[in-house]
């Protein structure tokens, strides 16, 4: 025969530290909101998971793909970030922020030609003076940036040194 205490222990066995587990969310909008919130709090891994679920449920979600591209860029999953941002641009080709984020991705990986093209597109699509100011500032910064590749380290200082024996 089971006592009331044993029954209560079995009922609370599913609880973790007194908290109920999060229910499975099947609503793309709720996942999008939670994913953006995680991204804003800099919980990148959580944001990637939530936003990936968002675009799996709603494959035509422009904001889902845009936010996922941003999260994947921060997670340094560059190929997946590029695919997500390309999808966002395909869904809304005249969106300023999609082109701006793609330019930031290209800047981050050291593809200055593509970054400049995307920045120019973003500037052309800018609908407000604030957006134009952002794009112009990034274009100016890109022009002053030293040309280099992010994926290839600079060993020039090591080449001139003599080897110690």
Coordinates of N, CA and C in Angstrom, one line a residue:
X1 N 0.8 -1.2 0.0 CA 0.0 0.0 0.0 C 0.9 1.2 0.0
X2 N 0.5 2.2 -0.8 CA 1.3 3.4 -1.0 C 0.8 4.5 -0.1
X3 N 1.8 5.2 0.6 CA 1.4 6.3 1.5 C 1.2 7.6 0.7
X4 N 0.7 8.6 1.3 CA 0.5 9.9 0.6 C 1.8 10.5 0.3
X5 N 2.8 10.3 1.1 CA 4.1 10.9 0.9 C 4.8 10.3 -0.3
X6 N 4.7 8.9 -0.4 CA 5.3 8.3 -1.5 C 4.6 8.7 -2.8
X7 N 3.3 8.8 -2.8 CA 2.6 9.3 -4.0 C 3.0 10.7 -4.4
X8 N 3.2 11.6 -3.4 CA 3.7 12.9 -3.7 C 5.1 12.9 -4.3
X9 N 6.0 12.0 -3.8 CA 7.3 12.0 -4.3 C 7.3 11.5 -5.7
X10 N 6.5 10.6 -6.1 CA 6.4 10.1 -7.5 C 5.9 11.2 -8.4
X11 N 4.9 12.0 -7.9 CA 4.4 13.1 -8.7 C 5.4 14.2 -8.9
X12 N 6.3 14.4 -8.0 CA 7.2 15.5 -8.1 C 8.5 15.0 -8.7
X13 N 8.6 13.7 -9.0 CA 9.9 13.2 -9.7 C 10.1 13.9 -11.0
X14 N 9.1 14.3 -11.7 CA 9.3 14.9 -13.0 C 9.7 16.4 -12.9
X15 N 9.6 16.9 -11.7 CA 10.0 18.3 -11.5 C 11.5 18.4 -11.3
X16 N 12.1 19.4 -11.9 CA 13.5 19.7 -11.7 C 13.7 20.9 -10.8
X17 N 14.2 20.8 -9.7 CA 14.4 21.9 -8.8 C 13.2 22.6 -8.5
X18 N 12.0 21.9 -8.4 CA 10.8 22.6 -8.2 C 10.1 23.3 -9.3
X19 N 10.8 23.2 -10.5 CA 10.2 23.8 -11.7 C 9.7 22.8 -12.7
X20 N 8.5 23.1 -13.3 CA 8.0 22.2 -14.3 C 8.7 22.4 -15.6
X21 N 8.9 21.3 -16.3 CA 9.6 21.4 -17.6 C 8.8 22.3 -18.6
X22 N 9.5 23.0 -19.5 CA 8.8 23.8 -20.4 C 8.0 23.0 -21.4
X23 N 6.8 23.4 -21.7 CA 6.0 22.6 -22.6 C 6.5 22.7 -24.0
X24 N 6.3 21.7 -24.9 CA 6.7 21.8 -26.2 C 5.8 22.9 -26.9
X25 N 6.5 23.8 -27.6 CA 5.8 24.9 -28.3 C 5.8 24.5 -29.8
X26 N 4.6 24.6 -30.4 CA 4.5 24.3 -31.8 C 4.0 25.5 -32.6
X27 N 4.1 26.7 -31.9 CA 3.6 27.9 -32.6 C 4.9 28.7 -33.0
X28 N 5.0 28.9 -34.3 CA 6.2 29.6 -34.9 C 6.4 31.0 -34.3
X29 N 5.3 31.7 -34.1 CA 5.4 33.1 -33.6 C 6.0 33.1 -32.2
X30 N 5.5 32.2 -31.3 CA 6.0 32.1 -30.0 C 7.4 31.7 -29.9
X31 N 7.8 30.8 -30.8 CA 9.2 30.4 -30.9 C 10.1 31.6 -31.3
X32 N 9.6 32.3 -32.3 CA 10.3 33.5 -32.8 C 10.5 34.5 -31.7
X33 N 9.5 34.8 -30.9 CA 9.6 35.8 -29.8 C 10.6 35.3 -28.8
X34 N 10.5 34.0 -28.4 CA 11.4 33.4 -27.5 C 12.9 33.4 -28.0
X35 N 13.0 33.1 -29.3 CA 14.4 33.1 -29.9 C 15.0 34.5 -29.9
X36 N 14.2 35.5 -30.3 CA 14.7 36.8 -30.3 C 15.1 37.3 -28.9
X37 N 14.3 36.9 -28.0 CA 14.6 37.3 -26.6 C 15.9 36.6 -26.1
X38 N 16.1 35.4 -26.5 CA 17.3 34.7 -26.1 C 18.5 35.4 -26.8
X39 N 18.3 35.8 -28.1 CA 19.4 36.5 -28.8 C 19.7 37.8 -28.1
X40 N 18.7 38.5 -27.7 CA 18.9 39.8 -27.1 C 19.6 39.6 -25.7
X41 N 19.4 38.5 -25.0 CA 20.1 38.3 -23.8 C 21.4 37.6 -24.0
X42 N 21.8 37.4 -25.2 CA 23.1 36.8 -25.6 C 23.2 35.3 -25.2
X43 N 22.1 34.7 -25.2 CA 22.0 33.2 -25.1 C 22.0 32.6 -26.5
X44 N 23.1 32.6 -27.1 CA 23.2 32.3 -28.5 C 22.8 30.9 -28.9
X45 N 23.3 29.9 -28.1 CA 22.9 28.5 -28.4 C 21.4 28.3 -28.3
X46 N 20.8 28.9 -27.3 CA 19.4 28.7 -27.1 C 18.6 29.4 -28.2
X47 N 19.1 30.6 -28.6 CA 18.5 31.3 -29.7 C 18.5 30.5 -31.0
X48 N 19.7 29.9 -31.3 CA 19.8 29.1 -32.5 C 18.8 28.0 -32.5
X49 N 18.6 27.3 -31.4 CA 17.7 26.2 -31.3 C 16.2 26.7 -31.6
X50 N 15.9 27.7 -30.9 CA 14.5 28.2 -31.0 C 14.2 28.8 -32.4
X51 N 15.1 29.5 -32.9 CA 14.9 30.1 -34.2 C 15.0 29.0 -35.3
X52 N 15.8 28.0 -35.2 CA 15.8 26.9 -36.1 C 14.4 26.2 -36.1
X53 N 13.8 26.0 -34.9 CA 12.5 25.4 -34.8 C 11.5 26.4 -35.5
X54 N 11.6 27.7 -35.4 CA 10.7 28.6 -36.0 C 10.7 28.4 -37.5
X55 N 11.9 28.4 -38.1 CA 11.9 28.3 -39.6 C 11.5 26.9 -40.1
X56 N 11.6 25.9 -39.2 CA 11.2 24.5 -39.6 C 9.7 24.5 -39.6
X57 N 9.0 25.2 -38.7 CA 7.5 25.2 -38.7 C 7.0 26.2 -39.7
X58 N 7.6 27.3 -39.9 CA 7.2 28.3 -40.8 C 8.4 28.6 -41.8
X59 N 8.4 27.9 -42.9 CA 9.6 28.1 -43.8 C 9.6 29.4 -44.5
X60 N 8.4 30.1 -44.5 CA 8.3 31.4 -45.2 C 8.4 32.6 -44.2
X61 N 9.0 32.3 -43.0 CA 9.1 33.4 -42.0 C 10.3 34.2 -42.2
X62 N 10.1 35.4 -42.8 CA 11.2 36.3 -43.0 C 12.0 36.7 -41.8
X63 N 11.2 37.1 -40.7 CA 11.9 37.4 -39.5 C 12.6 36.2 -38.8
X64 N 12.0 35.0 -39.0 CA 12.7 33.8 -38.5 C 14.0 33.6 -39.1
X65 N 14.1 33.7 -40.4 CA 15.3 33.5 -41.1 C 16.3 34.6 -40.9
X66 N 15.9 35.8 -40.8 CA 16.7 36.9 -40.5 C 17.4 36.8 -39.1
X67 N 16.5 36.5 -38.1 CA 17.0 36.3 -36.7 C 17.9 35.1 -36.6
X68 N 17.6 34.0 -37.3 CA 18.4 32.8 -37.3 C 19.8 33.2 -37.9
X69 N 19.8 33.9 -39.0 CA 21.1 34.3 -39.6 C 21.9 35.1 -38.6
X70 N 21.3 36.0 -37.9 CA 22.0 36.8 -36.9 C 22.6 35.9 -35.8
X71 N 21.8 35.0 -35.3 CA 22.2 34.1 -34.2 C 23.3 33.2 -34.7
X72 N 23.2 32.6 -35.9 CA 24.2 31.8 -36.4 C 25.5 32.5 -36.7
X73 N 25.4 33.8 -37.1 CA 26.6 34.6 -37.3 C 27.3 34.7 -35.9
X74 N 26.6 35.0 -34.9 CA 27.2 35.1 -33.5 C 27.7 33.8 -33.0
X75 N 27.1 32.7 -33.5 CA 27.6 31.4 -33.1 C 28.8 30.9 -33.9
X76 N 29.1 31.7 -34.9 CA 30.2 31.5 -35.9 C 30.0 30.3 -36.7
X77 N 28.7 30.0 -37.0 CA 28.3 28.9 -38.0 C 28.1 29.7 -39.3
X78 N 29.1 30.1 -39.9 CA 29.1 31.0 -41.1 C 28.3 30.4 -42.3
X79 N 28.5 29.2 -42.7 CA 27.8 28.7 -43.9 C 26.3 28.6 -43.6
X80 N 25.9 28.2 -42.4 CA 24.4 28.2 -42.1 C 23.9 29.6 -41.9
X81 N 24.7 30.5 -41.4 CA 24.2 31.9 -41.3 C 24.0 32.5 -42.7
X82 N 24.9 32.2 -43.6 CA 24.8 32.7 -45.0 C 23.5 32.2 -45.6
X83 N 23.2 30.9 -45.4 CA 22.0 30.3 -46.0 C 20.8 30.9 -45.4
X84 N 20.7 31.1 -44.1 CA 19.6 31.7 -43.5 C 19.4 33.2 -44.0
X85 N 20.4 33.9 -44.1 CA 20.3 35.3 -44.6 C 19.9 35.4 -46.0
X86 N 20.5 34.4 -46.8 CA 20.1 34.4 -48.3 C 18.6 34.1 -48.4
X87 N 18.1 33.2 -47.5 CA 16.6 32.9 -47.5 C 15.8 34.1 -47.2
X88 N 16.3 34.8 -46.2 CA 15.6 36.1 -45.8 C 15.6 37.1 -46.9
X89 N 16.7 37.2 -47.6 CA 16.7 38.1 -48.8 C 15.8 37.6 -49.9
X90 N 15.8 36.3 -50.1 CA 14.9 35.7 -51.1 C 13.4 36.0 -50.8
X91 N 13.1 36.0 -49.5 CA 11.7 36.2 -49.0 C 11.3 37.7 -49.1
X92 N 12.3 38.6 -48.8 CA 12.0 40.0 -48.9 C 13.2 40.7 -49.5
X93 N 13.4 40.7 -50.8 CA 14.6 41.2 -51.5 C 14.8 42.7 -51.3
X94 N 13.8 43.4 -50.9 CA 13.9 44.9 -50.8 C 14.0 45.3 -49.3
X95 N 14.4 44.4 -48.4 CA 14.5 44.7 -47.0 C 15.9 45.2 -46.7
X96 N 15.9 46.4 -46.1 CA 17.2 47.0 -45.7 C 18.0 46.1 -44.7
X97 N 17.3 45.7 -43.7 CA 18.1 45.0 -42.6 C 18.6 43.6 -43.1
X98 N 18.0 42.9 -44.0 CA 18.5 41.7 -44.5 C 19.8 41.9 -45.2
X99 N 19.9 42.9 -46.0 CA 21.1 43.2 -46.8 C 22.2 43.7 -45.8
X100 N 21.8 44.5 -44.8 CA 22.7 45.0 -43.9 C 23.4 43.9 -43.1
X101 N 22.6 42.9 -42.6 CA 23.1 41.8 -41.9 C 24.0 40.9 -42.7
X102 N 23.6 40.8 -44.0 CA 24.5 40.0 -44.9 C 25.8 40.7 -45.1
X103 N 25.8 42.0 -45.2 CA 27.0 42.8 -45.3 C 27.9 42.6 -44.1
X104 N 27.3 42.6 -42.9 CA 28.0 42.4 -41.7 C 28.7 41.0 -41.7
X105 N 27.9 40.0 -42.2 CA 28.5 38.6 -42.2 C 29.7 38.6 -43.1
X106 N 29.6 39.2 -44.3 CA 30.7 39.3 -45.2 C 31.9 40.0 -44.7
X107 N 31.6 41.1 -43.9 CA 32.7 41.8 -43.3 C 33.4 40.9 -42.3
X108 N 32.6 40.2 -41.5 CA 33.2 39.3 -40.5 C 34.1 38.2 -41.0
X109 N 33.8 37.7 -42.2 CA 34.6 36.6 -42.7 C 35.6 37.1 -43.7
X110 N 35.7 38.4 -44.0 CA 36.7 38.9 -44.8 C 36.5 38.8 -46.3
X111 N 35.3 39.2 -46.7 CA 34.9 39.2 -48.1 C 34.5 40.6 -48.4
X112 N 35.5 41.5 -48.6 CA 35.1 42.9 -48.7 C 34.3 43.3 -49.9
X113 N 34.6 42.6 -51.1 CA 33.8 43.0 -52.3 C 32.3 42.7 -52.1
X114 N 32.0 41.5 -51.6 CA 30.6 41.2 -51.3 C 30.0 42.1 -50.2
X115 N 30.8 42.4 -49.2 CA 30.3 43.3 -48.2 C 29.9 44.7 -48.7
X116 N 30.8 45.2 -49.6 CA 30.5 46.5 -50.2 C 29.3 46.5 -51.1
X117 N 29.1 45.4 -51.8 CA 27.9 45.2 -52.7 C 26.6 45.2 -51.8
X118 N 26.7 44.5 -50.7 CA 25.5 44.4 -49.9 C 25.2 45.7 -49.1
X119 N 26.3 46.4 -48.7 CA 26.1 47.7 -48.1 C 25.5 48.7 -49.1
X120 N 26.0 48.7 -50.3 CA 25.4 49.6 -51.3 C 23.9 49.3 -51.6
X121 N 23.6 48.0 -51.6 CA 22.2 47.6 -51.8 C 21.4 48.1 -50.6
X122 N 21.9 47.9 -49.4 CA 21.2 48.3 -48.2 C 21.0 49.8 -48.2
X123 N 22.0 50.6 -48.6 CA 21.9 52.0 -48.7 C 20.8 52.4 -49.7
X124 N 20.8 51.7 -50.9 CA 19.8 52.0 -51.9 C 18.4 51.7 -51.4
X125 N 18.2 50.8 -50.5 CA 16.9 50.4 -49.9 C 16.5 51.1 -48.7
X126 N 17.5 51.9 -48.1 CA 17.2 52.6 -46.8 C 16.0 53.5 -47.0
X127 N 15.1 53.3 -46.0 CA 13.8 54.1 -46.1 C 13.8 55.3 -45.2
X128 N 14.8 55.4 -44.3 CA 14.8 56.5 -43.4 C 16.2 57.1 -43.3
X129 N 16.3 58.3 -42.7 CA 17.6 58.9 -42.6 C 18.5 58.1 -41.6
X130 N 17.8 57.5 -40.6 CA 18.6 56.6 -39.7 C 19.2 55.4 -40.4
X131 N 18.4 54.8 -41.2 CA 19.0 53.6 -42.0 C 20.1 54.1 -42.9
X132 N 19.9 55.2 -43.5 CA 21.0 55.7 -44.4 C 22.3 56.0 -43.6
X133 N 22.1 56.6 -42.5 CA 23.2 56.9 -41.6 C 24.0 55.6 -41.2
X134 N 23.3 54.5 -40.9 CA 23.9 53.3 -40.5 C 24.7 52.7 -41.7
X135 N 24.1 52.7 -42.9 CA 24.7 52.1 -44.1 C 25.9 53.0 -44.5
X136 N 25.8 54.3 -44.4 CA 27.0 55.1 -44.8 C 28.1 55.0 -43.8
X137 N 27.8 54.8 -42.5 CA 28.9 54.6 -41.5 C 29.6 53.3 -41.8
X138 N 28.8 52.3 -42.1 CA 29.5 51.0 -42.4 C 30.3 51.0 -43.7
X139 N 29.8 51.7 -44.7 CA 30.5 51.8 -45.9 C 31.8 52.6 -45.7
X140 N 31.8 53.7 -44.9 CA 33.0 54.4 -44.6 C 34.0 53.6 -43.8
X141 N 33.5 52.8 -42.8 CA 34.4 51.9 -42.1 C 35.0 50.8 -43.0
X142 N 34.2 50.3 -43.9 CA 34.7 49.3 -44.8 C 35.8 49.9 -45.7
X143 N 35.7 51.1 -46.1 CA 36.7 51.7 -47.0 C 38.0 51.9 -46.3
X144 N 37.9 52.2 -45.0 CA 39.2 52.4 -44.2 C 39.7 51.1 -43.6
X145 N 39.0 50.0 -43.8 CA 39.5 48.8 -43.2 C 40.6 48.3 -44.0
X146 N 41.6 47.7 -43.3 CA 42.8 47.1 -44.0 C 42.4 45.8 -44.7
X147 N 42.7 45.7 -45.9 CA 42.3 44.4 -46.6 C 43.0 43.2 -46.1
X148 N 42.3 42.3 -45.6 CA 42.9 41.0 -45.1 C 41.8 39.9 -45.1
X149 N 42.3 38.8 -44.9 CA 41.4 37.6 -44.9 C 41.3 37.1 -43.5
X150 N 40.1 36.9 -43.0 CA 39.8 36.5 -41.6 C 40.3 35.1 -41.4
X151 N 40.3 34.3 -42.4 CA 40.6 32.8 -42.2 C 42.1 32.5 -42.4
X152 N 42.9 33.5 -42.8 CA 44.3 33.3 -43.0 C 45.1 34.1 -42.0
X153 N 45.8 33.5 -41.0 CA 46.5 34.4 -40.1 C 47.7 35.0 -40.7
X154 N 48.2 36.1 -40.1 CA 49.3 36.9 -40.7 C 50.6 36.4 -40.0
X155 N 51.4 35.6 -40.8 CA 52.6 35.1 -40.2 C 53.8 35.9 -40.7
X156 N 53.6 37.1 -41.3 CA 54.7 37.9 -41.9 C 55.8 38.3 -40.8
X157 N 55.4 38.5 -39.6 CA 56.4 38.8 -38.5 C 57.2 37.6 -38.2
X158 N 56.7 36.4 -38.4 CA 57.5 35.2 -38.1 C 58.5 34.8 -39.2
X159 N 58.2 35.2 -40.4 CA 59.0 34.8 -41.5 C 60.4 35.5 -41.5
X160 N 60.4 36.7 -41.0 CA 61.7 37.4 -41.0 C 62.6 37.0 -39.8
X161 N 62.1 36.3 -38.8 CA 62.9 36.0 -37.6 C 63.8 34.8 -37.9
X162 N 64.9 34.8 -37.3 CA 65.8 33.6 -37.4 C 65.4 32.6 -36.4
X163 N 65.6 31.3 -36.8 CA 65.2 30.2 -36.0 C 66.3 30.1 -34.9
X164 N 65.8 29.9 -33.6 CA 66.8 29.7 -32.5 C 67.0 28.2 -32.4
X165 N 68.3 27.9 -32.2 CA 68.6 26.5 -32.0 C 69.2 26.2 -30.7

